[in-house]
Amino acid sequence: MPQASRTKKPDVKVVILGDMNVGKTSLLHRYTERKFKDTISTVGGAFFLKQWGPYNISIWDTAGREQFHGLGSMYCRGAAAVILTYDVTNWQSLAELENRFLSLTDTANTDCIFAIVGNKADLTDTLAHGPDTESERGDEAQPEVPCPTPPGTPLQHKQVSREDAVALYARVLRYKGLEEKACLPAETVCFETSAKTGYNVDVLFETLFDLVLPSILKKRSEGESSTVDLETPMEVKRTKAGCCA
Amino acid sequence: MDPNSQQSGNMEEVKIFDPSILPPCLDQIDLAYSDSDVLSENHCVNEDHRMPSDPEGLLDSADPTSEESNQPQEPSSTDMQKLDIDDDRPLCAGGSETDSGKASEDSALVDNGQDDSSEFVVTVLARGKMEEQGMGMKGASSPLCDTPLGPPSHRNEDVTAESWRQHRKHVFVLSEAGKPIYSRYGSEEALSSTMGVMMALVSFVQSGDNIIRSVYSDEHTVVFMQRGPLVLVSVSSSRQSEQQLRNELLYVYNQIVSMLTQASITRIFEHKKNYDLRRLLAGSEKILDGLLDLVDSDPSLLLCAVHCLPLASSLRDSLSQILQKAITPNLVFSILIAKNQLLTIVQEKMVIDDARLEPADLHLLLNLIGASSAFQAGEIWTPICLPSFNPDCYFYAYISYLDPPECTVCLVLLSTDKEAFYSVAECKRKIEEAMQAQNALNAISKAHSYSVSQVGVSDLRHFMYKPFDVPDNHRQLTQFTSPEMEAPYGSEEEQTRLLDLYRDMHSRIHSTSRPLKLIYHVAERETLLAWVTSKFELYTCFSPLVTKTCAINAITKLLRWIKKEEDRLFIRYPPKYSTTPNPSKSSRDGH
Ligand SMILES: Nc1nc2c(ncn2[C@@H]2O[C@H](COP(=O)(O)OP(=O)(O)O)[C@@H](O)[C@H]2O)c(=O)[nH]1
Ligand SMILES: [Mg+2]
């Protein structure tokens, strides 16, 4: 018999986009493996299934070279949420989101949720030197030990402020032709994280998973063929905002 | 923003029906010599007794058909008995005990047929500049003491430190405009002036309509290679031949092509000459680092052959059948790997008719998988170009481990359809189910490489055997077999030392100016015998006290043993399937 976890059909799709080296893989690794490892390179896209309550959430981690081989739109097709990731110490990485990655999301669901995530906050903020407390998980093997920063290591210059990210969010919505008022507020979907220390990582993923639940329910009620065809983009227009808060 | 980065790099997909996209295989460098070369360089002592193709006079001429004719012949033990090795002059191996003067005389060569004086100027210029730039022309420690495998990250090395200079082999990649793209040790930024000098050197020579190929000094060999808009440079104190270093640089170039395709690289630089390619390769340095570690430690890259995991042929056949049954349209290769060695490979019929998977492409694929394996829980879907197959097109590779969390058994499915992820992933479920039903994972986990003691030949410590042709199928994947490296080659240092000896034998066998067919080499701590025929290439390592007669008898026994075991050691008849949507084809094949 095949392993149960392997045969499950994904109910919904989440895609992590962003330039190379901003920490996409590290974020996912931190979330799923509770670890930070320095030697992971992403080849193409990596597909993961995450059990969330009764649902199976598929997550695509991408390499950041998508404009080269045209697979970006395949990774994004039918996505319910897209995590646009940048590195807070690198202004260019925020600019690239708009330049190179936003257009890849054209194949995502029309009601796709966008999150803007500034990673490597540990490099610029002492605040980010511990994991978030709000979402401390019971199943954690040991208390999170922040990677030791040698005393006196100066914090790096933060090149991207929260305001920049919020402004990008507004432009993303405009690009998508969405009313800002009808969408999730920036405070809900703009995060600063550290895969290294774990800061805000659980909050990010769990907030998003909760936000896509309505999308799953809608899909389930629409076609009882619970086999989700991820190839077909959802054509259903989202009418109400905040339906999920 | 950079306008380049916006171009929609839509690559053509591989159309397996179109023969024009199946270029001829890359030249196999290690086979590139002809008997006429041998003739002109004949060094025979007693020429009247010896055959023309027997340059060192190593073979007795009693059997005139054995080496001269191109007819494939089974190496028989009678042929073997006629071997008579006259010459046991120690050959240079890693420079430990031998006349290094001879070695440099043999190999010291810049380009034949080029203007000597300009070559000389360049050489001098190169030395001067390189010394100035700390390219390490002095003070290197013995190459045998360095281990090539260092800690994983060398990015933060101080490039002005002596330790940086002493690395056994540096590899640099730069663009034609002199922009740094990759350095094995130290960050490219820190090395940008050094790379600038190298580029100046290259363009200086180009301006004279020459191509700079290599520079030699007492301690180092510097090899340059230009491929399209990329320049690759190897600075090595490993005493390998220029041809071997060049071959290694070609692996590096092809690994870059495997990620971007040659067509994209060309297009990028046509668009913008001083494009910073690191923007596209960021994060991929580890893949190139991993490749260079493999180049130093894995003889399959030297031999351009694939190492199969020994497996009972019945088990290998049943695995192949499992793969054969789990197909979907546009699937072209199904590959099963365990412990980094090939278990089986099944190919689409149309593909195998026209071309075959080159070992070099498989090495690049395996390296790519290895470098990304740190995070093995997921299923990977990635575009990958197989440069020897077609340098301008992508395949789409599905990569997944079948035995989490150990992650030693890996399934790779290659499709020509970039949208096929979900249907290809479905093939994996079928394969997983079938393997579970047959308890195949358990059987695979029991498979392992063999010990040389199983051959039952005393004094034989290690060998590498690469057959050229498998009967009935000249399109066979080139393979080789080799036992585990055991004591006295248990330590990394000793393994490196043995590989160095093999590399030296290999370069002599494949020397373009003076290729040898047989080398009997008595070294201080072991005796080696290398032999190439029309049927195979063989490298053997014996204890130092072995006599010639013993070694020859041992090889006879070894060849018999391999013959007896070949069904287990090699993939004999690679199975095929048909996934072409062509109705006439598929109906004929019953799919
Ligand atoms: N200081 C710090 N480094 C990080 C963080 N996340 C990732 N990195 C490092 O940034 C590099 C790129 O990370 P990776 O996850 O591979 O980025 P990706 O290309 O976006 O997947 C690696 O060297 C990571 O160790 C973080 O939160 N803080
Ligand atoms: Mg990554």
PDB file of N, CA and C in Angstrom, chain B residues 465-535:
ATOM      1  N   TYR B 465      37.538  -0.930 -15.033  1.00  0.00           N
ATOM      2  CA  TYR B 465      37.383  -1.597 -16.317  1.00  0.00           C
ATOM      3  C   TYR B 465      36.251  -0.955 -17.094  1.00  0.00           C
ATOM      4  N   LYS B 466      36.575  -0.478 -18.272  1.00  0.00           N
ATOM      5  CA  LYS B 466      35.565   0.189 -19.093  1.00  0.00           C
ATOM      6  C   LYS B 466      35.474  -0.487 -20.454  1.00  0.00           C
ATOM      7  N   PRO B 467      34.417  -1.269 -20.676  1.00  0.00           N
ATOM      8  CA  PRO B 467      34.255  -1.898 -21.991  1.00  0.00           C
ATOM      9  C   PRO B 467      33.785  -0.843 -22.987  1.00  0.00           C
ATOM     10  N   PHE B 468      34.236  -0.946 -24.224  1.00  0.00           N
ATOM     11  CA  PHE B 468      33.809   0.034 -25.212  1.00  0.00           C
ATOM     12  C   PHE B 468      32.477  -0.305 -25.832  1.00  0.00           C
ATOM     13  N   ASP B 469      32.239  -1.566 -26.036  1.00  0.00           N
ATOM     14  CA  ASP B 469      31.021  -1.937 -26.725  1.00  0.00           C
ATOM     15  C   ASP B 469      30.368  -3.097 -26.030  1.00  0.00           C
ATOM     16  N   VAL B 470      29.071  -3.005 -25.962  1.00  0.00           N
ATOM     17  CA  VAL B 470      28.358  -4.146 -25.452  1.00  0.00           C
ATOM     18  C   VAL B 470      27.765  -4.805 -26.686  1.00  0.00           C
ATOM     19  N   PRO B 471      27.902  -6.120 -26.796  1.00  0.00           N
ATOM     20  CA  PRO B 471      27.443  -6.793 -28.010  1.00  0.00           C
ATOM     21  C   PRO B 471      25.986  -6.437 -28.300  1.00  0.00           C
ATOM     22  N   ASP B 472      25.626  -6.362 -29.512  1.00  0.00           N
ATOM     23  CA  ASP B 472      24.251  -6.158 -29.979  1.00  0.00           C
ATOM     24  C   ASP B 472      23.754  -4.741 -29.820  1.00  0.00           C
ATOM     25  N   ASN B 473      24.481  -3.913 -29.158  1.00  0.00           N
ATOM     26  CA  ASN B 473      23.929  -2.588 -28.967  1.00  0.00           C
ATOM     27  C   ASN B 473      25.036  -1.559 -28.876  1.00  0.00           C
ATOM     28  N   HIS B 474      25.375  -0.991 -29.988  1.00  0.00           N
ATOM     29  CA  HIS B 474      26.463  -0.035 -29.961  1.00  0.00           C
ATOM     30  C   HIS B 474      26.002   1.309 -29.411  1.00  0.00           C
ATOM     31  N   ARG B 475      24.709   1.432 -29.189  1.00  0.00           N
ATOM     32  CA  ARG B 475      24.217   2.684 -28.617  1.00  0.00           C
ATOM     33  C   ARG B 475      24.140   2.600 -27.094  1.00  0.00           C
ATOM     34  N   GLN B 476      24.766   1.606 -26.571  1.00  0.00           N
ATOM     35  CA  GLN B 476      24.751   1.406 -25.127  1.00  0.00           C
ATOM     36  C   GLN B 476      25.370   2.597 -24.403  1.00  0.00           C
ATOM     37  N   LEU B 477      24.865   2.838 -23.230  1.00  0.00           N
ATOM     38  CA  LEU B 477      25.448   3.844 -22.361  1.00  0.00           C
ATOM     39  C   LEU B 477      26.840   3.372 -21.933  1.00  0.00           C
ATOM     40  N   THR B 478      27.840   4.224 -22.088  1.00  0.00           N
ATOM     41  CA  THR B 478      29.196   3.826 -21.714  1.00  0.00           C
ATOM     42  C   THR B 478      29.300   3.667 -20.195  1.00  0.00           C
ATOM     43  N   GLN B 479      29.753   2.509 -19.774  1.00  0.00           N
ATOM     44  CA  GLN B 479      29.807   2.208 -18.342  1.00  0.00           C
ATOM     45  C   GLN B 479      31.205   1.753 -17.955  1.00  0.00           C
ATOM     46  N   PHE B 480      31.455   1.739 -16.660  1.00  0.00           N
ATOM     47  CA  PHE B 480      32.679   1.100 -16.185  1.00  0.00           C
ATOM     48  C   PHE B 480      32.386   0.441 -14.854  1.00  0.00           C
ATOM     49  N   THR B 481      33.250  -0.461 -14.483  1.00  0.00           N
ATOM     50  CA  THR B 481      33.058  -1.100 -13.185  1.00  0.00           C
ATOM     51  C   THR B 481      34.362  -1.026 -12.393  1.00  0.00           C
ATOM     52  N   SER B 482      34.214  -0.961 -11.105  1.00  0.00           N
ATOM     53  CA  SER B 482      35.351  -0.755 -10.238  1.00  0.00           C
ATOM     54  C   SER B 482      34.951  -1.195  -8.833  1.00  0.00           C
ATOM     55  N   PRO B 483      35.842  -1.881  -8.127  1.00  0.00           N
ATOM     56  CA  PRO B 483      35.482  -2.268  -6.768  1.00  0.00           C
ATOM     57  C   PRO B 483      35.611  -1.081  -5.813  1.00  0.00           C
ATOM     58  N   GLU B 484      35.132  -1.284  -4.622  1.00  0.00           N
ATOM     59  CA  GLU B 484      35.311  -0.300  -3.564  1.00  0.00           C
ATOM     60  C   GLU B 484      36.815  -0.043  -3.364  1.00  0.00           C
ATOM     61  N   MET B 485      37.159   1.184  -2.994  1.00  0.00           N
ATOM     62  CA  MET B 485      38.561   1.424  -2.638  1.00  0.00           C
ATOM     63  C   MET B 485      38.752   0.997  -1.188  1.00  0.00           C
ATOM     64  N   GLU B 486      39.591   0.005  -0.996  1.00  0.00           N
ATOM     65  CA  GLU B 486      39.796  -0.500   0.364  1.00  0.00           C
ATOM     66  C   GLU B 486      41.259  -0.303   0.760  1.00  0.00           C
ATOM     67  N   ALA B 487      41.557  -0.689   1.983  1.00  0.00           N
ATOM     68  CA  ALA B 487      42.934  -0.565   2.462  1.00  0.00           C
ATOM     69  C   ALA B 487      43.868  -1.204   1.443  1.00  0.00           C
ATOM     70  N   PRO B 488      45.020  -0.618   1.146  1.00  0.00           N
ATOM     71  CA  PRO B 488      45.588   0.579   1.786  1.00  0.00           C
ATOM     72  C   PRO B 488      45.046   1.900   1.239  1.00  0.00           C
ATOM     73  N   TYR B 489      43.927   1.866   0.517  1.00  0.00           N
ATOM     74  CA  TYR B 489      43.392   3.115  -0.026  1.00  0.00           C
ATOM     75  C   TYR B 489      42.128   3.531   0.714  1.00  0.00           C
ATOM     76  N   GLY B 490      42.153   3.325   2.013  1.00  0.00           N
ATOM     77  CA  GLY B 490      40.983   3.633   2.824  1.00  0.00           C
ATOM     78  C   GLY B 490      40.841   5.116   3.106  1.00  0.00           C
ATOM     79  N   SER B 491      41.958   5.803   3.272  1.00  0.00           N
ATOM     80  CA  SER B 491      41.880   7.207   3.642  1.00  0.00           C
ATOM     81  C   SER B 491      41.699   8.076   2.411  1.00  0.00           C
ATOM     82  N   GLU B 492      41.169   9.249   2.633  1.00  0.00           N
ATOM     83  CA  GLU B 492      40.949  10.179   1.542  1.00  0.00           C
ATOM     84  C   GLU B 492      42.263  10.510   0.834  1.00  0.00           C
ATOM     85  N   GLU B 493      43.318  10.669   1.628  1.00  0.00           N
ATOM     86  CA  GLU B 493      44.611  11.006   1.035  1.00  0.00           C
ATOM     87  C   GLU B 493      45.115   9.905   0.113  1.00  0.00           C
ATOM     88  N   GLU B 494      44.993   8.669   0.592  1.00  0.00           N
ATOM     89  CA  GLU B 494      45.473   7.552  -0.217  1.00  0.00           C
ATOM     90  C   GLU B 494      44.617   7.371  -1.475  1.00  0.00           C
ATOM     91  N   GLN B 495      43.326   7.634  -1.326  1.00  0.00           N
ATOM     92  CA  GLN B 495      42.459   7.522  -2.497  1.00  0.00           C
ATOM     93  C   GLN B 495      42.845   8.557  -3.543  1.00  0.00           C
ATOM     94  N   THR B 496      43.132   9.767  -3.057  1.00  0.00           N
ATOM     95  CA  THR B 496      43.571  10.808  -3.975  1.00  0.00           C
ATOM     96  C   THR B 496      44.863  10.404  -4.658  1.00  0.00           C
ATOM     97  N   ARG B 497      45.733   9.793  -3.887  1.00  0.00           N
ATOM     98  CA  ARG B 497      47.019   9.384  -4.453  1.00  0.00           C
ATOM     99  C   ARG B 497      46.816   8.321  -5.536  1.00  0.00           C
ATOM    100  N   LEU B 498      45.949   7.359  -5.268  1.00  0.00           N
ATOM    101  CA  LEU B 498      45.692   6.322  -6.275  1.00  0.00           C
ATOM    102  C   LEU B 498      45.045   6.939  -7.521  1.00  0.00           C
ATOM    103  N   LEU B 499      44.087   7.839  -7.289  1.00  0.00           N
ATOM    104  CA  LEU B 499      43.443   8.482  -8.438  1.00  0.00           C
ATOM    105  C   LEU B 499      44.457   9.277  -9.259  1.00  0.00           C
ATOM    106  N   ASP B 500      45.395   9.902  -8.563  1.00  0.00           N
ATOM    107  CA  ASP B 500      46.448  10.631  -9.288  1.00  0.00           C
ATOM    108  C   ASP B 500      47.261   9.689 -10.170  1.00  0.00           C
ATOM    109  N   LEU B 501      47.569   8.512  -9.630  1.00  0.00           N
ATOM    110  CA  LEU B 501      48.318   7.532 -10.422  1.00  0.00           C
ATOM    111  C   LEU B 501      47.503   7.104 -11.643  1.00  0.00           C
ATOM    112  N   TYR B 502      46.234   6.832 -11.412  1.00  0.00           N
ATOM    113  CA  TYR B 502      45.353   6.461 -12.525  1.00  0.00           C
ATOM    114  C   TYR B 502      45.285   7.588 -13.562  1.00  0.00           C
ATOM    115  N   ARG B 503      45.157   8.819 -13.071  1.00  0.00           N
ATOM    116  CA  ARG B 503      45.069   9.956 -13.997  1.00  0.00           C
ATOM    117  C   ARG B 503      46.324  10.058 -14.855  1.00  0.00           C
ATOM    118  N   ASP B 504      47.457   9.798 -14.222  1.00  0.00           N
ATOM    119  CA  ASP B 504      48.696   9.862 -14.971  1.00  0.00           C
ATOM    120  C   ASP B 504      48.739   8.773 -16.048  1.00  0.00           C
ATOM    121  N   MET B 505      48.322   7.558 -15.668  1.00  0.00           N
ATOM    122  CA  MET B 505      48.272   6.468 -16.647  1.00  0.00           C
ATOM    123  C   MET B 505      47.303   6.833 -17.769  1.00  0.00           C
ATOM    124  N   HIS B 506      46.165   7.362 -17.368  1.00  0.00           N
ATOM    125  CA  HIS B 506      45.126   7.738 -18.328  1.00  0.00           C
ATOM    126  C   HIS B 506      45.657   8.764 -19.328  1.00  0.00           C
ATOM    127  N   SER B 507      46.406   9.738 -18.820  1.00  0.00           N
ATOM    128  CA  SER B 507      46.876  10.782 -19.741  1.00  0.00           C
ATOM    129  C   SER B 507      47.920  10.221 -20.700  1.00  0.00           C
ATOM    130  N   ARG B 508      48.680   9.228 -20.244  1.00  0.00           N
ATOM    131  CA  ARG B 508      49.666   8.617 -21.133  1.00  0.00           C
ATOM    132  C   ARG B 508      49.000   7.755 -22.189  1.00  0.00           C
ATOM    133  N   ILE B 509      47.996   7.009 -21.740  1.00  0.00           N
ATOM    134  CA  ILE B 509      47.259   6.173 -22.690  1.00  0.00           C
ATOM    135  C   ILE B 509      46.608   7.048 -23.765  1.00  0.00           C
ATOM    136  N   HIS B 510      46.121   8.218 -23.331  1.00  0.00           N
ATOM    137  CA  HIS B 510      45.377   9.060 -24.263  1.00  0.00           C
ATOM    138  C   HIS B 510      46.172  10.257 -24.778  1.00  0.00           C
ATOM    139  N   SER B 511      47.454  10.209 -24.586  1.00  0.00           N
ATOM    140  CA  SER B 511      48.277  11.305 -25.079  1.00  0.00           C
ATOM    141  C   SER B 511      48.070  11.485 -26.577  1.00  0.00           C
ATOM    142  N   THR B 512      47.866  12.716 -26.991  1.00  0.00           N
ATOM    143  CA  THR B 512      47.634  12.925 -28.421  1.00  0.00           C
ATOM    144  C   THR B 512      48.922  12.783 -29.218  1.00  0.00           C
ATOM    145  N   SER B 513      50.056  13.091 -28.585  1.00  0.00           N
ATOM    146  CA  SER B 513      51.294  13.019 -29.345  1.00  0.00           C
ATOM    147  C   SER B 513      51.892  11.610 -29.328  1.00  0.00           C
ATOM    148  N   ARG B 514      51.704  10.908 -28.232  1.00  0.00           N
ATOM    149  CA  ARG B 514      52.358   9.610 -28.126  1.00  0.00           C
ATOM    150  C   ARG B 514      51.504   8.654 -27.300  1.00  0.00           C
ATOM    151  N   PRO B 515      50.367   8.261 -27.843  1.00  0.00           N
ATOM    152  CA  PRO B 515      49.481   7.401 -27.061  1.00  0.00           C
ATOM    153  C   PRO B 515      50.117   6.031 -26.840  1.00  0.00           C
ATOM    154  N   LEU B 516      49.839   5.448 -25.706  1.00  0.00           N
ATOM    155  CA  LEU B 516      50.355   4.115 -25.405  1.00  0.00           C
ATOM    156  C   LEU B 516      49.179   3.161 -25.287  1.00  0.00           C
ATOM    157  N   LYS B 517      49.459   1.908 -25.558  1.00  0.00           N
ATOM    158  CA  LYS B 517      48.402   0.909 -25.413  1.00  0.00           C
ATOM    159  C   LYS B 517      48.557   0.125 -24.119  1.00  0.00           C
ATOM    160  N   LEU B 518      49.755   0.098 -23.638  1.00  0.00           N
ATOM    161  CA  LEU B 518      49.991  -0.682 -22.432  1.00  0.00           C
ATOM    162  C   LEU B 518      51.063   0.005 -21.607  1.00  0.00           C
ATOM    163  N   ILE B 519      50.809   0.127 -20.332  1.00  0.00           N
ATOM    164  CA  ILE B 519      51.813   0.720 -19.459  1.00  0.00           C
ATOM    165  C   ILE B 519      51.966  -0.170 -18.228  1.00  0.00           C
ATOM    166  N   TYR B 520      53.169  -0.529 -17.967  1.00  0.00           N
ATOM    167  CA  TYR B 520      53.458  -1.270 -16.747  1.00  0.00           C
ATOM    168  C   TYR B 520      54.320  -0.349 -15.904  1.00  0.00           C
ATOM    169  N   HIS B 521      53.822   0.023 -14.772  1.00  0.00           N
ATOM    170  CA  HIS B 521      54.474   1.080 -14.027  1.00  0.00           C
ATOM    171  C   HIS B 521      54.753   0.629 -12.597  1.00  0.00           C
ATOM    172  N   VAL B 522      56.019   0.525 -12.280  1.00  0.00           N
ATOM    173  CA  VAL B 522      56.390   0.133 -10.923  1.00  0.00           C
ATOM    174  C   VAL B 522      56.629   1.390 -10.105  1.00  0.00           C
ATOM    175  N   ALA B 523      55.758   1.626  -9.178  1.00  0.00           N
ATOM    176  CA  ALA B 523      55.919   2.789  -8.313  1.00  0.00           C
ATOM    177  C   ALA B 523      56.436   2.319  -6.971  1.00  0.00           C
ATOM    178  N   GLU B 524      56.577   3.258  -6.080  1.00  0.00           N
ATOM    179  CA  GLU B 524      57.175   2.934  -4.794  1.00  0.00           C
ATOM    180  C   GLU B 524      56.268   2.036  -3.951  1.00  0.00           C
ATOM    181  N   ARG B 525      54.999   2.408  -3.934  1.00  0.00           N
ATOM    182  CA  ARG B 525      54.101   1.720  -3.029  1.00  0.00           C
ATOM    183  C   ARG B 525      53.110   0.794  -3.727  1.00  0.00           C
ATOM    184  N   GLU B 526      53.111   0.778  -5.043  1.00  0.00           N
ATOM    185  CA  GLU B 526      52.250  -0.120  -5.789  1.00  0.00           C
ATOM    186  C   GLU B 526      52.770  -0.262  -7.211  1.00  0.00           C
ATOM    187  N   THR B 527      52.226  -1.243  -7.889  1.00  0.00           N
ATOM    188  CA  THR B 527      52.560  -1.425  -9.300  1.00  0.00           C
ATOM    189  C   THR B 527      51.271  -1.294 -10.082  1.00  0.00           C
ATOM    190  N   LEU B 528      51.324  -0.523 -11.166  1.00  0.00           N
ATOM    191  CA  LEU B 528      50.102  -0.335 -11.935  1.00  0.00           C
ATOM    192  C   LEU B 528      50.263  -0.855 -13.350  1.00  0.00           C
ATOM    193  N   LEU B 529      49.175  -1.324 -13.883  1.00  0.00           N
ATOM    194  CA  LEU B 529      49.188  -1.754 -15.264  1.00  0.00           C
ATOM    195  C   LEU B 529      47.939  -1.197 -15.940  1.00  0.00           C
ATOM    196  N   ALA B 530      48.159  -0.456 -17.007  1.00  0.00           N
ATOM    197  CA  ALA B 530      47.032   0.079 -17.763  1.00  0.00           C
ATOM    198  C   ALA B 530      47.083  -0.501 -19.159  1.00  0.00           C
ATOM    199  N   TRP B 531      45.920  -0.841 -19.684  1.00  0.00           N
ATOM    200  CA  TRP B 531      45.889  -1.501 -20.981  1.00  0.00           C
ATOM    201  C   TRP B 531      44.647  -1.076 -21.739  1.00  0.00           C
ATOM    202  N   VAL B 532      44.848  -0.647 -22.967  1.00  0.00           N
ATOM    203  CA  VAL B 532      43.681  -0.303 -23.769  1.00  0.00           C
ATOM    204  C   VAL B 532      43.703  -1.135 -25.040  1.00  0.00           C
ATOM    205  N   THR B 533      42.565  -1.701 -25.363  1.00  0.00           N
ATOM    206  CA  THR B 533      42.432  -2.470 -26.607  1.00  0.00           C
ATOM    207  C   THR B 533      41.227  -1.901 -27.347  1.00  0.00           C
ATOM    208  N   SER B 534      40.878  -2.532 -28.451  1.00  0.00           N
ATOM    209  CA  SER B 534      39.700  -2.054 -29.170  1.00  0.00           C
ATOM    210  C   SER B 534      38.426  -2.374 -28.407  1.00  0.00           C
ATOM    211  N   LYS B 535      38.529  -3.230 -27.415  1.00  0.00           N
ATOM    212  CA  LYS B 535      37.344  -3.677 -26.684  1.00  0.00           C
ATOM    213  C   LYS B 535      37.162  -3.015 -25.315  1.00  0.00           C
TER     214      LYS B 535
END
